[in-house]
Short mmCIF file of N, CA and C in Angstrom, two decimals:
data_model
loop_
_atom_site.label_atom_id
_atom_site.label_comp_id
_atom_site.label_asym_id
_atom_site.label_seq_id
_atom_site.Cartn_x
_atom_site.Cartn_y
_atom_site.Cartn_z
N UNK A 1 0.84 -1.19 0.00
CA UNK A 1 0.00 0.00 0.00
C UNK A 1 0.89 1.25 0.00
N UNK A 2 0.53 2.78 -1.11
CA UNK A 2 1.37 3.11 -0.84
C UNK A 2 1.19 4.59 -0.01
N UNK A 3 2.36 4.99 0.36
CA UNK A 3 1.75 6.10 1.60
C UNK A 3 1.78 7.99 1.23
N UNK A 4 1.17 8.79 1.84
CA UNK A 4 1.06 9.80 1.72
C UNK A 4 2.35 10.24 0.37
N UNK A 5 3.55 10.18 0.82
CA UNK A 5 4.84 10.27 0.54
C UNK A 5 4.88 9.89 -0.88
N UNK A 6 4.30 8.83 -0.87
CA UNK A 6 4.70 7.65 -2.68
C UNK A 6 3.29 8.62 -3.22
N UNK A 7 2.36 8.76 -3.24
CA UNK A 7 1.73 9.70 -3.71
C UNK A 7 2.21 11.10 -3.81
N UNK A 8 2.49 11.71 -3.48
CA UNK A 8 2.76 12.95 -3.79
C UNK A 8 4.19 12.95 -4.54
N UNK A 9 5.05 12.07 -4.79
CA UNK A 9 5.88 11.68 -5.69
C UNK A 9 5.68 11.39 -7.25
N UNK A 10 4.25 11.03 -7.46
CA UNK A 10 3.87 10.81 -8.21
C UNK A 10 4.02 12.13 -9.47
N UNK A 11 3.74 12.14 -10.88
CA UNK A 11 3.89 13.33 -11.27
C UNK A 11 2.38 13.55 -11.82
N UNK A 12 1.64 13.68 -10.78
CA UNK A 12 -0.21 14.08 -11.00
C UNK A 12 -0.30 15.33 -12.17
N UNK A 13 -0.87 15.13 -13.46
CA UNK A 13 -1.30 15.97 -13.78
C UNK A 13 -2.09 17.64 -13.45
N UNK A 14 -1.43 18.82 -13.78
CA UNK A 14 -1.94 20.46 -13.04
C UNK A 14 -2.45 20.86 -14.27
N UNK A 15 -3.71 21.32 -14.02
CA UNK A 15 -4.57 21.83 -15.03
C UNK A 15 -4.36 23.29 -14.75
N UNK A 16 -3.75 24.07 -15.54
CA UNK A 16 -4.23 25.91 -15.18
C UNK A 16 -5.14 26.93 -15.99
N UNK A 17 -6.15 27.10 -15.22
CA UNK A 17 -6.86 28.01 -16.16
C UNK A 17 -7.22 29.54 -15.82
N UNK A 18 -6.94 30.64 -16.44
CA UNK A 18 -8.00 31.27 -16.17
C UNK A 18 -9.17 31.55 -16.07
N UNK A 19 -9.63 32.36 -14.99
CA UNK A 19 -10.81 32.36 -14.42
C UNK A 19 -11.21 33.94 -15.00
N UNK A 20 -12.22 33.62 -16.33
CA UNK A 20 -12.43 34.73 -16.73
C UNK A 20 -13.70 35.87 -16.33
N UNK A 21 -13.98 34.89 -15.29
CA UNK A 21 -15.54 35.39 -14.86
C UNK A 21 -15.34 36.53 -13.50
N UNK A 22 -14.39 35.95 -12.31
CA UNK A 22 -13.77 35.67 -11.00
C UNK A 22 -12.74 36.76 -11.05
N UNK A 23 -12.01 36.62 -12.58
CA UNK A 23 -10.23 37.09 -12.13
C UNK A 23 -9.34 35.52 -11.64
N UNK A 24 -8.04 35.93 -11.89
CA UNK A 24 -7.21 35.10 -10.89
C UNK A 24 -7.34 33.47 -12.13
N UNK A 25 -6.81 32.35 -11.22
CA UNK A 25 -6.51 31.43 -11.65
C UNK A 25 -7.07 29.79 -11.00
N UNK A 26 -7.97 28.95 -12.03
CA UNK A 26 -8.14 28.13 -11.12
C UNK A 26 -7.39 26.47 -11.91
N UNK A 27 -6.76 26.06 -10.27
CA UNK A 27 -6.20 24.97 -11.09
C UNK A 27 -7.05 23.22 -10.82
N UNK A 28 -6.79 22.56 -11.25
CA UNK A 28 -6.99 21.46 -11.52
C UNK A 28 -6.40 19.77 -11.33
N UNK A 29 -6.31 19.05 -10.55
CA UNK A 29 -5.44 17.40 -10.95
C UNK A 29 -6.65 16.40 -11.48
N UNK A 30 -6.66 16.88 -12.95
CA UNK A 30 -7.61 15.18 -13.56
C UNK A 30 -8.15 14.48 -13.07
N UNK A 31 -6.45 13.20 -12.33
CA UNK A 31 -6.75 12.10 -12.13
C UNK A 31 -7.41 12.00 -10.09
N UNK A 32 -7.68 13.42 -9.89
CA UNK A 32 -7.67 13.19 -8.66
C UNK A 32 -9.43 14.23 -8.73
N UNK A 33 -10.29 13.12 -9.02
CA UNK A 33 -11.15 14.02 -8.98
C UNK A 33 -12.22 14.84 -7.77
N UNK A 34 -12.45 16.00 -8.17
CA UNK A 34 -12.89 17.10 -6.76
C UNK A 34 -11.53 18.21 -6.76
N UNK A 35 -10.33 17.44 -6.93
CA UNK A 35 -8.85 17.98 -6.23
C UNK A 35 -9.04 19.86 -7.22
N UNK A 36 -9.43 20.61 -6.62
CA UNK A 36 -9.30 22.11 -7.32
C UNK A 36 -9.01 22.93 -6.46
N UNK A 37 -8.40 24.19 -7.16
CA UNK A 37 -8.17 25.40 -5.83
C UNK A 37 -8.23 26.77 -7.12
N UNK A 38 -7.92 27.63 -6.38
CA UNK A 38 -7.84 28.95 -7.19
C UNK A 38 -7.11 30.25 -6.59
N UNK A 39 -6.48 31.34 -7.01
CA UNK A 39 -5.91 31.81 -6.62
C UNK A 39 -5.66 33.15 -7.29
N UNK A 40 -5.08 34.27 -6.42
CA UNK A 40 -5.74 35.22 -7.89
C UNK A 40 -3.81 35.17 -8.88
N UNK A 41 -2.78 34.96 -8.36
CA UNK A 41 -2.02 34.83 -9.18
C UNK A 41 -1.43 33.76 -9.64
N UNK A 42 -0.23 33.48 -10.66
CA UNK A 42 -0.26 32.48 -10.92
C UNK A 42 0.66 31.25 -9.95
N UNK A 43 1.51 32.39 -9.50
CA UNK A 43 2.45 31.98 -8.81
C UNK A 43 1.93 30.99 -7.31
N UNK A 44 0.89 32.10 -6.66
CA UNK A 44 0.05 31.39 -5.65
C UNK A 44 -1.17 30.24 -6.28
N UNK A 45 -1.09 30.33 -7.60
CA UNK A 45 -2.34 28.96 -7.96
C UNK A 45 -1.47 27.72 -7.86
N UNK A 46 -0.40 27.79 -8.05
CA UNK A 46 0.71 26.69 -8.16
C UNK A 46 1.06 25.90 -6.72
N UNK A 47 1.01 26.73 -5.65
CA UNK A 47 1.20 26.76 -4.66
C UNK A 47 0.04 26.20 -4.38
N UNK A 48 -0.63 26.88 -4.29
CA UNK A 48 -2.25 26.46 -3.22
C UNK A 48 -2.89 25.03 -4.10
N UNK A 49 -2.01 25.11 -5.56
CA UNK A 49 -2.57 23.47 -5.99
C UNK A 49 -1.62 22.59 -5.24
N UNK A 50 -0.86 22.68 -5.22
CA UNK A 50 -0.02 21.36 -4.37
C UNK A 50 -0.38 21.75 -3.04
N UNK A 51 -0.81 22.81 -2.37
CA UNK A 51 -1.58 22.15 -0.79
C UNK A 51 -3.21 21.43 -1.03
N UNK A 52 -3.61 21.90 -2.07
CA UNK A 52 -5.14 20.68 -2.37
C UNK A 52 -4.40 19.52 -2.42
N UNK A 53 -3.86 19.37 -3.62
CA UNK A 53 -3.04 17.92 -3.96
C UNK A 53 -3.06 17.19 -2.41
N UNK A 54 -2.14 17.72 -1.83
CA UNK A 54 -1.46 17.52 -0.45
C UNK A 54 -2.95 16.80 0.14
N UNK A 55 -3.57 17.82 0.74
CA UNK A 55 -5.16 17.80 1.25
C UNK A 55 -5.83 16.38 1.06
N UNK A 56 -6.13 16.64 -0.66
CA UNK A 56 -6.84 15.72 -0.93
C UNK A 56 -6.67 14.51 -0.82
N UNK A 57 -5.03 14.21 -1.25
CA UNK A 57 -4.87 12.80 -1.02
C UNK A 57 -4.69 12.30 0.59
N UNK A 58 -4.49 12.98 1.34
CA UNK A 58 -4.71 12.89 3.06
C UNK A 58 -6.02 12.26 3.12
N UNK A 59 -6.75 13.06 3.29
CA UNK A 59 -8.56 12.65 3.28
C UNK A 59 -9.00 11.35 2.61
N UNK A 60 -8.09 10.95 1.40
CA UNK A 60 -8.59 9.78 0.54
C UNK A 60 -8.02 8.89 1.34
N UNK A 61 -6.70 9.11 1.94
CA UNK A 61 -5.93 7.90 2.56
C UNK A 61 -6.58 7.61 3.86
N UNK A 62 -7.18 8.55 4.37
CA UNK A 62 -7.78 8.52 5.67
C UNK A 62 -9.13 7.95 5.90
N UNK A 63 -9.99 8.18 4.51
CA UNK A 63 -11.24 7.73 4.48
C UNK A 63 -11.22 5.77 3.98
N UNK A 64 -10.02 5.93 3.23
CA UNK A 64 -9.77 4.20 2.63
C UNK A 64 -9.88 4.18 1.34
N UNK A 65 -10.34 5.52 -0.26
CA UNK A 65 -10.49 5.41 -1.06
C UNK A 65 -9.58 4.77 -1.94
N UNK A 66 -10.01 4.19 -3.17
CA UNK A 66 -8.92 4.11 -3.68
C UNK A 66 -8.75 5.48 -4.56
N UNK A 67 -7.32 5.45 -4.92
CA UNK A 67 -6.42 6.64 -5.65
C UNK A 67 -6.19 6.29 -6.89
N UNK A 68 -6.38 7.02 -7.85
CA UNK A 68 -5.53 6.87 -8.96
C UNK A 68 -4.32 7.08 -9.37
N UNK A 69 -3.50 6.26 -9.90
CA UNK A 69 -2.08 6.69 -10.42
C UNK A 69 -2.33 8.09 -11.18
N UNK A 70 -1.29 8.53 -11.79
CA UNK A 70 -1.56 9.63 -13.31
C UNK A 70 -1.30 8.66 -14.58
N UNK A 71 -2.70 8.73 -15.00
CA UNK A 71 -2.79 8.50 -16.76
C UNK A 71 -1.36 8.40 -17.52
N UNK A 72 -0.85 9.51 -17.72
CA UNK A 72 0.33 9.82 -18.17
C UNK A 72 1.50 9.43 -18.11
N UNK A 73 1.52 9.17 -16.49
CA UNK A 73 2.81 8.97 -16.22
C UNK A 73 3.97 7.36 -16.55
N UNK A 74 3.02 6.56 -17.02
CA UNK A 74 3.11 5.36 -17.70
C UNK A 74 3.74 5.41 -19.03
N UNK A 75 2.72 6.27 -19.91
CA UNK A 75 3.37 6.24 -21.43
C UNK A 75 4.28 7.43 -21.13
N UNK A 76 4.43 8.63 -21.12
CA UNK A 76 5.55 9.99 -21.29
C UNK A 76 6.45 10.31 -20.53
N UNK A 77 7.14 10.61 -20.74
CA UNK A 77 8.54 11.01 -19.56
C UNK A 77 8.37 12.41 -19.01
N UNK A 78 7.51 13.16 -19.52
CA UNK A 78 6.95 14.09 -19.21
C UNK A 78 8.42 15.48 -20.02
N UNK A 79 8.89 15.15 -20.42
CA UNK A 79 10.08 16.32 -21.04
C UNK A 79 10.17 15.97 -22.72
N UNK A 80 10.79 17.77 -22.84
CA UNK A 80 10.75 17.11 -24.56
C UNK A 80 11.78 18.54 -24.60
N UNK A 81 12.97 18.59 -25.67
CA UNK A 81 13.44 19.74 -26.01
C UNK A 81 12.78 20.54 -27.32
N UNK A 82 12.94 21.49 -26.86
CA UNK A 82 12.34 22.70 -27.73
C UNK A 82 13.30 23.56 -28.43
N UNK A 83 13.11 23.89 -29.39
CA UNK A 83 14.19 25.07 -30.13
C UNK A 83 12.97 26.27 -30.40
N UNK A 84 13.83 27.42 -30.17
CA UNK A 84 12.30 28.93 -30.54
C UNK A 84 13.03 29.63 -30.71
N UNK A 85 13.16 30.35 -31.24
CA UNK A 85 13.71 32.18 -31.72
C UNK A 85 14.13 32.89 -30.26
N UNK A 86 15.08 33.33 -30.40
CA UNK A 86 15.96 33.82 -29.31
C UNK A 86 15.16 35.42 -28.93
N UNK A 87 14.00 35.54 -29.75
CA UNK A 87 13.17 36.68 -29.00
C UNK A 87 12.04 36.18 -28.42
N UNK A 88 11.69 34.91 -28.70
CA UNK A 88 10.62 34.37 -27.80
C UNK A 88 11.03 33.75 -26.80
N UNK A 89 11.91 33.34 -26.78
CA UNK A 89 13.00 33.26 -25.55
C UNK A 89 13.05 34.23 -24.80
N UNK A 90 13.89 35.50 -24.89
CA UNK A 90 13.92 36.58 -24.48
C UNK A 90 12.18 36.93 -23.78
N UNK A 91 11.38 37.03 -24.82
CA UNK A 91 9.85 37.44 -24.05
C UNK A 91 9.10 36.37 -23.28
N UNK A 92 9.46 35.07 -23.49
CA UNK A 92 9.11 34.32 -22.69
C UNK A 92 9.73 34.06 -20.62
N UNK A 93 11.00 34.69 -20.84
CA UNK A 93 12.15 35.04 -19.94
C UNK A 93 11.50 35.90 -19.42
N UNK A 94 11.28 37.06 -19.73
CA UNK A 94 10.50 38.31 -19.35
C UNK A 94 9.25 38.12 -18.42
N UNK A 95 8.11 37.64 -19.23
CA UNK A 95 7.06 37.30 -18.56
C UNK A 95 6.97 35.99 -17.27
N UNK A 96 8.13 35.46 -17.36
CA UNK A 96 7.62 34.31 -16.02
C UNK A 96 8.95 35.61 -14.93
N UNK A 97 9.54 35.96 -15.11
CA UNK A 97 9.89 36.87 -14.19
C UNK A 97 9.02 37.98 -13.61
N UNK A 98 7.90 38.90 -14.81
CA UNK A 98 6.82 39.43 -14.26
C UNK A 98 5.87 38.71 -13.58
N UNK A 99 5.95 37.53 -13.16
CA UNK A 99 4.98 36.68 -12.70
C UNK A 99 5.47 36.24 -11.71
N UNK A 100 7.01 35.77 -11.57
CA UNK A 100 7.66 35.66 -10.12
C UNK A 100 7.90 34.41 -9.91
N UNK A 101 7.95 33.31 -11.85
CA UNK A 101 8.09 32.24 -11.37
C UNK A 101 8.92 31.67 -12.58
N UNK A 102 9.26 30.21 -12.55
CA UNK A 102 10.28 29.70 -13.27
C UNK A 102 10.08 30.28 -15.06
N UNK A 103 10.93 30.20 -15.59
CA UNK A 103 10.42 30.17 -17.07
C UNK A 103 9.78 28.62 -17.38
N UNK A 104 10.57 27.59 -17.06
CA UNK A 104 9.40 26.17 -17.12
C UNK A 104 8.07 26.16 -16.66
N UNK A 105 7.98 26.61 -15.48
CA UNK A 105 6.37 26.78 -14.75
C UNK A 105 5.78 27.72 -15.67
N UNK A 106 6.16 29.02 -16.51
CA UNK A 106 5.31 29.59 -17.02
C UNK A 106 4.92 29.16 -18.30
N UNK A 107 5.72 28.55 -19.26
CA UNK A 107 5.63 27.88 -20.24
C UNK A 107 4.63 26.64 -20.34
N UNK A 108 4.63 26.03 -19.23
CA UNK A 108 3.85 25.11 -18.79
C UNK A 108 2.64 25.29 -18.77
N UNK A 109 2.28 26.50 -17.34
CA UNK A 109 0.86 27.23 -17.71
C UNK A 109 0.71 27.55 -19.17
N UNK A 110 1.29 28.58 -20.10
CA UNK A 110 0.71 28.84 -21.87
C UNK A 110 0.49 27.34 -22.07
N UNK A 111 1.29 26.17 -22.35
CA UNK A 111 0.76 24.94 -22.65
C UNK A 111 -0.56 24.60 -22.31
N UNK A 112 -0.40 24.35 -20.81
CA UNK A 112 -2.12 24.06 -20.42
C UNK A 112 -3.30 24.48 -20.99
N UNK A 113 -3.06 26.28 -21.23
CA UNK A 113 -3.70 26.81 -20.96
C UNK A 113 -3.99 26.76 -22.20
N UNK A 114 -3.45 26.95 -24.11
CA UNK A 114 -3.94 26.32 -24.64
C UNK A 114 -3.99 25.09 -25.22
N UNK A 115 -3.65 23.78 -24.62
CA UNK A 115 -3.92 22.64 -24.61
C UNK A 115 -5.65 22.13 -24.53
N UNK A 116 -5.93 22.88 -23.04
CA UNK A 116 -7.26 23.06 -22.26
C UNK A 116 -8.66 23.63 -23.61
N UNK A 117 -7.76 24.30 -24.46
CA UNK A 117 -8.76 24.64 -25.62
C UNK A 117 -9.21 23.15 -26.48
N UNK A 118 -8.47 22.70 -26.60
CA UNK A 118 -9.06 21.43 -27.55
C UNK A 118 -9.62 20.39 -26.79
N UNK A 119 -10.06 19.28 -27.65
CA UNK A 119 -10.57 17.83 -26.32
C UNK A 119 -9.21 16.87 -26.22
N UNK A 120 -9.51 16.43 -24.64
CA UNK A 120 -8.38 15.19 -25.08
C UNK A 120 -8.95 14.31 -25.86
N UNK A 121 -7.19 13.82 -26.06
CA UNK A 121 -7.34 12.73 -26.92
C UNK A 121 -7.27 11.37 -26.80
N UNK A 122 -8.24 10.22 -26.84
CA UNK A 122 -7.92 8.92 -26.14
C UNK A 122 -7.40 7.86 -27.21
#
């Protein structure tokens, strides 16, 4: 059985969206369903999703549910290299610093965020 610890090791899918109604940002884990939070920046949606994460899977372990692995984490390694123009670089650099967070974490959110536009795909 595995414990708090081996779960949160896991690499759970983060959904980020804006909240165009609200303001701010609400995020998402798929495979962990209910698991949501929101936040008005992006930096704190990131944050306050891994204390749901945290949360949620406590409560599941505590109640006896079962958990799901992540979908994903089976088939993808989750990394891939990228090549881009050394000014989208540059403006991509820019904006996760106006935001106060990694250039990977912000790149990540634009992914999600339009990923989240189309349907998945099974």
């Amino acid at each position: 059985m595995k414990t708090l610890s081996d779960y949160l090791k896991l690499p759970y899918k983060m959904e980020i969206m804006q909240d165009s109604t609200e303001g701010g940002y609400i995020v998402s884990f798929p495979d962990l369903p209910g698991c949501i939070t929101c936040a008005e920046t992006l930096t704190d949606a990131v944050k306050n999703a891994e204390d749901a994460k945290q949360a949620w899977l406590e409560a599941a372990l505590a109640d006896g549910l079962t958990i799901s692995e992540p979908n994903a984490s089976l088939e993808y390694s989750g990394q891939f290299k990228l090549r881009m123009p050394k000014s989208l670089h540059r403006s991509l650099a820019e904006h996760s610093k106006q935001e106060g967070i990694s250039m990977n974490q912000y790149c990540l959110y634009l992914l999600a965020k339009s990923d989240a536009a189309y349907p998945a795909y099974k």
